Each structure stands twice: as structure tokens, then as C-alpha cells.
Coordinates of C-alpha atoms in Angstrom, one line a residue:
M590 CA -14.6 -7.9 -15.1
N591 CA -11.0 -9.0 -15.5
M592 CA -7.6 -7.9 -16.9
D593 CA -8.8 -8.7 -20.5
D594 CA -11.6 -6.3 -19.9
V595 CA -9.1 -3.7 -18.7
T596 CA -7.1 -4.1 -21.9
A597 CA -10.2 -3.8 -24.1
R598 CA -11.9 -0.9 -22.3
G599 CA -9.0 0.9 -20.9
L600 CA -7.7 2.1 -17.6
V601 CA -7.8 5.8 -16.7
L602 CA -5.3 7.1 -14.2
L603 CA -6.1 10.4 -12.5
G604 CA -2.7 11.6 -11.3
C605 CA 0.6 9.8 -11.9
G606 CA 3.0 10.8 -9.1
K607 CA 5.2 8.4 -7.2
M608 CA 2.5 5.9 -6.3
G609 CA 0.7 6.1 -9.6
S610 CA 4.0 5.7 -11.5
A611 CA 5.0 2.7 -9.3
M612 CA 1.7 0.9 -10.1
L613 CA 1.8 1.8 -13.8
A614 CA 5.3 0.4 -14.1
G615 CA 4.1 -2.8 -12.6
W616 CA 1.1 -3.1 -14.9
L617 CA 3.2 -2.4 -18.0
K618 CA 5.8 -4.9 -16.9
G619 CA 3.0 -7.4 -16.4
G620 CA 1.8 -7.0 -20.0
L621 CA -0.9 -4.3 -19.9
P622 CA -0.6 -2.6 -23.3
P623 CA 0.4 1.1 -23.1
G624 CA -2.4 1.9 -25.5
S625 CA -4.9 0.8 -22.9
V626 CA -3.8 3.4 -20.4
H627 CA -5.0 6.9 -20.3
V628 CA -3.4 9.4 -17.9
A629 CA -4.7 12.8 -16.8
D630 CA -1.9 14.6 -15.1
P631 CA -1.1 18.4 -15.4
N632 CA 2.6 17.8 -14.9
P633 CA 3.6 14.4 -16.5
S634 CA 7.1 13.3 -15.7
D635 CA 9.7 12.5 -18.3
W636 CA 9.4 8.8 -17.3
L637 CA 5.6 8.8 -18.0
Q638 CA 6.0 10.5 -21.3
A639 CA 8.4 7.7 -22.4
Q640 CA 5.9 4.9 -21.7
G641 CA 3.7 5.2 -24.8
V642 CA 0.5 5.7 -22.8
H643 CA -2.2 8.3 -23.7
I644 CA -1.5 11.5 -21.7
N645 CA -4.0 14.3 -21.3
E646 CA -6.0 13.2 -24.3
P647 CA -9.8 12.7 -24.4
L648 CA -10.7 9.8 -22.0
P649 CA -12.7 6.7 -22.9
A650 CA -16.4 7.0 -22.0
D651 CA -16.7 3.8 -19.9
P652 CA -13.2 2.5 -19.0
A653 CA -12.9 -0.7 -16.9
I654 CA -11.0 1.2 -14.2
L655 CA -10.8 4.8 -13.0
L656 CA -7.8 4.9 -10.7
V657 CA -7.7 8.1 -8.5
A658 CA -4.1 8.8 -7.4
V659 CA -4.0 12.5 -6.8
K660 CA -3.2 14.3 -3.6
P661 CA -6.2 15.1 -1.3
Q662 CA -5.6 18.8 -1.7
I663 CA -6.5 18.8 -5.4
M664 CA -9.2 16.1 -5.2
D665 CA -12.0 18.5 -5.9
E666 CA -10.3 19.7 -9.1
A667 CA -9.4 16.2 -10.2
L668 CA -13.0 14.9 -9.8
A669 CA -14.7 17.9 -11.4
G670 CA -16.7 16.8 -14.4
R671 CA -15.9 13.1 -13.9
E672 CA -19.5 12.1 -12.9
T673 CA -20.0 10.3 -16.2
F674 CA -17.8 7.5 -14.9
G675 CA -20.4 6.7 -12.3
S676 CA -22.7 4.7 -14.5
G677 CA -21.8 1.5 -12.7
K678 CA -19.8 0.1 -15.6
T679 CA -16.5 1.5 -14.3
L680 CA -14.8 0.5 -11.1
I681 CA -13.6 3.5 -9.2
L682 CA -10.3 2.6 -7.3
S683 CA -8.7 5.2 -5.1
V684 CA -5.3 5.2 -3.6
A685 CA -5.6 8.8 -2.3
A686 CA -4.9 9.2 1.4
G687 CA -7.5 10.4 3.8
T688 CA -10.4 10.5 1.3
P689 CA -13.5 8.4 2.4
L690 CA -15.8 6.4 0.2
S691 CA -18.5 8.9 0.8
R692 CA -16.5 11.6 -1.0
Y693 CA -16.4 9.5 -4.1
E694 CA -20.1 8.4 -3.8
A695 CA -21.0 12.1 -3.7
A696 CA -18.9 12.7 -6.9
F697 CA -20.0 9.6 -8.9
G698 CA -23.5 8.8 -7.6
D699 CA -25.2 5.8 -6.1
S700 CA -24.5 3.2 -8.9
A701 CA -20.7 3.3 -8.9
P702 CA -18.6 0.5 -7.4
I703 CA -15.9 2.2 -5.4
I704 CA -12.9 0.7 -3.7
R705 CA -10.7 2.6 -1.3
A706 CA -7.1 1.4 -1.1
M707 CA -4.3 2.3 1.4
P708 CA -0.9 1.4 -0.1
N709 CA 2.4 2.4 1.6
T710 CA 5.7 3.8 0.2
P711 CA 7.6 0.5 -0.2
A712 CA 5.2 0.0 -3.2
A713 CA 7.8 2.1 -5.1
I714 CA 10.1 -1.0 -5.0
G715 CA 7.3 -3.6 -5.3
R716 CA 7.4 -4.4 -1.5
G717 CA 4.3 -2.5 -0.4
I718 CA 1.2 -3.8 1.3
T719 CA -2.2 -2.4 0.4
A720 CA -5.4 -2.7 2.3
I721 CA -8.7 -2.4 0.4
A722 CA -12.4 -1.8 1.3
G723 CA -15.3 -1.3 -1.0
N724 CA -18.8 0.3 -0.9
A725 CA -22.1 -1.6 -1.2
N726 CA -21.8 -1.8 -5.0
V727 CA -18.6 -3.7 -4.9
G728 CA -18.7 -7.5 -5.6
E729 CA -16.2 -10.3 -5.6
D730 CA -15.2 -9.6 -9.2
H731 CA -14.4 -6.0 -8.4
L732 CA -12.3 -7.0 -5.4
S733 CA -10.4 -9.6 -7.4
L734 CA -9.6 -7.1 -10.1
A735 CA -8.4 -4.6 -7.6
E736 CA -6.2 -7.2 -6.0
A737 CA -4.8 -8.2 -9.4
L738 CA -3.9 -4.5 -10.1
L739 CA -2.5 -3.7 -6.7
T740 CA -0.3 -6.9 -6.4
S741 CA 1.9 -5.2 -9.0
V742 CA 3.4 -3.2 -6.1
G743 CA 3.2 -5.8 -3.3
Q744 CA 0.8 -7.6 -1.0
V745 CA -2.9 -6.9 -0.8
V746 CA -5.2 -7.5 2.2
R747 CA -9.0 -7.1 2.4
L748 CA -10.6 -5.2 5.3
E749 CA -13.9 -6.0 7.0
G750 CA -14.9 -2.5 6.1
E751 CA -13.8 1.1 5.7
H752 CA -14.0 1.5 9.5
Q753 CA -10.7 -0.3 9.8
M754 CA -8.9 2.1 7.4
D755 CA -7.8 4.6 10.0
A756 CA -6.0 1.9 12.0
V757 CA -4.4 0.6 8.7
T758 CA -3.2 4.1 7.9
A759 CA -1.6 4.3 11.4
V760 CA 0.1 0.9 11.1
S761 CA 1.2 0.3 7.5
G762 CA 0.4 3.6 5.8
S763 CA 2.5 5.7 8.2
G764 CA 4.5 2.8 9.4
P765 CA 7.5 3.1 7.0
A766 CA 8.3 6.5 8.6
Y767 CA 8.5 4.9 12.0
V768 CA 11.0 2.4 10.6
F769 CA 13.0 5.1 8.9
H770 CA 13.2 6.9 12.3
L771 CA 14.3 3.7 13.9
V772 CA 17.2 3.5 11.5
E773 CA 18.1 7.2 12.3
T774 CA 18.0 6.7 16.0
L775 CA 19.8 3.3 16.0
A776 CA 22.6 4.9 14.0
A777 CA 22.8 7.9 16.3
A778 CA 23.0 5.5 19.3
G779 CA 25.9 3.7 17.6
E780 CA 27.6 7.0 17.1
A781 CA 27.1 7.8 20.8
E782 CA 29.0 4.6 21.6
G783 CA 32.0 5.6 19.4
L784 CA 31.2 4.4 15.9
P785 CA 32.0 6.6 12.9
P786 CA 28.7 8.1 11.4
D787 CA 29.0 6.3 8.1
L788 CA 29.6 2.9 9.7
A789 CA 26.8 3.4 12.3
M790 CA 24.4 4.2 9.5
A791 CA 25.4 1.2 7.3
L792 CA 25.0 -1.1 10.3
A793 CA 21.6 0.4 11.2
K794 CA 20.2 0.2 7.6
A795 CA 21.4 -3.4 7.0
T796 CA 20.2 -4.6 10.4
V797 CA 16.7 -3.1 10.1
G798 CA 16.4 -4.2 6.5
G799 CA 17.6 -7.7 7.1
A800 CA 15.6 -8.2 10.3
G801 CA 12.4 -7.0 8.5
Q802 CA 13.0 -9.4 5.6
L803 CA 13.6 -12.3 8.1
A804 CA 10.5 -11.4 10.0
E805 CA 8.4 -11.5 6.8
D806 CA 10.0 -14.7 5.4
A807 CA 10.4 -16.9 8.5
D808 CA 7.8 -19.4 9.5
E809 CA 8.3 -18.5 13.1
A810 CA 6.5 -15.5 14.7
P811 CA 8.4 -12.3 15.5
D812 CA 8.3 -13.0 19.2
Q813 CA 10.0 -16.4 18.7
L814 CA 12.6 -14.8 16.4
R815 CA 13.3 -12.4 19.2
R816 CA 13.7 -15.2 21.7
N817 CA 16.0 -17.0 19.3
V818 CA 18.5 -14.2 19.4
T819 CA 18.2 -13.4 23.1
S820 CA 20.7 -15.2 25.2
P821 CA 20.0 -15.2 29.0
N822 CA 21.8 -12.4 30.7
G823 CA 23.4 -11.4 27.4
T824 CA 23.8 -8.1 25.5
T825 CA 20.4 -8.4 23.7
Q826 CA 18.6 -9.1 26.9
A827 CA 20.1 -6.0 28.5
A828 CA 18.8 -3.9 25.6
L829 CA 15.4 -5.5 25.5
E830 CA 14.9 -4.9 29.2
V831 CA 14.9 -1.2 28.3
L832 CA 13.0 -1.4 25.0
M833 CA 10.3 -3.7 26.4
D834 CA 9.6 -1.7 29.5
E835 CA 5.8 -1.3 29.6
T836 CA 5.9 2.3 30.8
N837 CA 8.8 3.8 28.9
G838 CA 9.6 1.3 26.2
F839 CA 8.4 0.3 22.7
P840 CA 5.0 -1.1 23.8
A841 CA 3.7 2.1 25.4
L842 CA 5.4 4.4 22.9
L843 CA 4.1 2.6 19.8
R844 CA 0.6 2.4 21.2
R845 CA 0.6 6.2 21.7
A846 CA 2.1 6.8 18.2
V847 CA -0.3 4.6 16.3
K848 CA -3.2 6.0 18.2
A849 CA -2.1 9.5 17.4
A850 CA -1.9 8.6 13.7
A851 CA -5.3 6.9 13.7
E852 CA -6.9 9.9 15.4
R853 CA -5.4 12.2 12.9
S854 CA -6.6 10.0 10.0
K855 CA -10.1 10.2 11.4
E856 CA -9.8 14.0 11.5
L857 CA -8.6 14.3 8.0
S858 CA -11.4 12.0 6.7
R859 CA -13.9 14.3 8.3
G860 CA -12.4 17.2 6.4

């Protein structure tokens, strides 16, 4: 199974919100013919309707890919009557949050190859990172195809198994919100030191964005990058002595935050 197979047999997209649209834009830009894409979405956006794909038309019997990109709250409705895609010929790929492989196995049967993926919101600008894990029916060709599709919105990593998905959700799935809050609080701290709000926010956004890009691009590890900008007894060291405090600083705070997110992910997966 490869991208030529997807072109020939088609790709079915259940749901086309922000994440589905981001991925579809990447596939179309990469050369996937619009005529090979079939979308089932009760409220198609104006953007989607302008792409030349099939929208809410009869679906192909055995597409190469069935991508599930609906919200968990409407999962039952979206999967109703889709059991025909469980013949084993179609790869089921889900980017829906909090929905375990077992839920899809119950819907599609024992023969279906199913991959669960956890992307994050920077996928909307092609800068996401997605973790994938498959069920027992998934082979290397399925994983490679999933990677080819998901790299349209950023990096892809393979997990040892679905048991790691809750931790991934807590780190990269929910992680962008932690960074957005860092921007908020850094700007607020700048205001508290006398900066105008607009200037404080501009400084905070550019600093977090630039540092993140540097951390991703540099050959050096983040701890070395931190040392590189920390002069002995300087201003950065004074701040880091507060932030790196093992009791009240980032280490303990982020451990608690990530653990809380992971535990909530486990609760949601259990329904």
C-alpha cells in the first residue's frame, strides 16, 4: 500500500475541521488529486467546498485510507454504518483525541488494520508532531503510509505501543497550551516590571517562538543551550534560580501538570 494506491482507491475523510483541513491542505499541495478524496462532514467549510473534493457523496467501497477526524463526542454517530470498511483492505487512521484502538476494533471488526495518531495544534501551520501506534493487524507498509500522510503537517514518531499515548497526549498533545500560557505569563511579568502591554507581549511571543525554533534546530541539547546564555551571577542565572527550584519551580510544576493531563487522558479513554 502506497500513495499511488491512495490515489487509485481513494481516501475517505470522516470530519474535516481544523485538523482534517490542515492535513487535507498538505495532501493536495503534495499532489494528491482532489478527485481521490471523499469527505463526510455535516458542516463543510467554504474552504473545503472550494477544493474540488467529493463532499457528502456516496463513499468508495474499499478506499485505501479511512481517516477519522471527528470530535470524540460525535464518534458513535460518525462510525455508525461504517463497518463495511473493516474488511482488512482499508487502513483505518484516527486522529481523534481520547479514542482508543479498542473502540475502532469494536466498530470495524478483527481484520481491520488500525492506527491511532496524536497530532498537536501546530499541525495547522505544518509544524506539528504526531505520534502513532497501531493494532496487531498493522504492518510496516501501513505505518509507512501513515507517516507519509502525516508528515504533511509536521514530524511523525512511532510509539512502542498505545500504552504510551496518554503520556504523549500530556506532553505534545496538550503541550502547546502550556507554551501559550508561558507567553501570557511572561508578558504579564514584563508588564509588572513597567513595560507597556503591547511591547511586553511582542517580546514574549518572539522570545518563546525564537527559542523554540533554536532548540529544535540546534545540534546542542536544550540544557547546553541554557548554559550558553547563562552568565555566572548574571541576570539569567538570577531568574533560573527561581525557575529551576526543585520544590516550587518548573521541574515540580511541569511534572504535576503533565501527570494531571496523562491521568485525565486515561480517564477519557476509559469513557
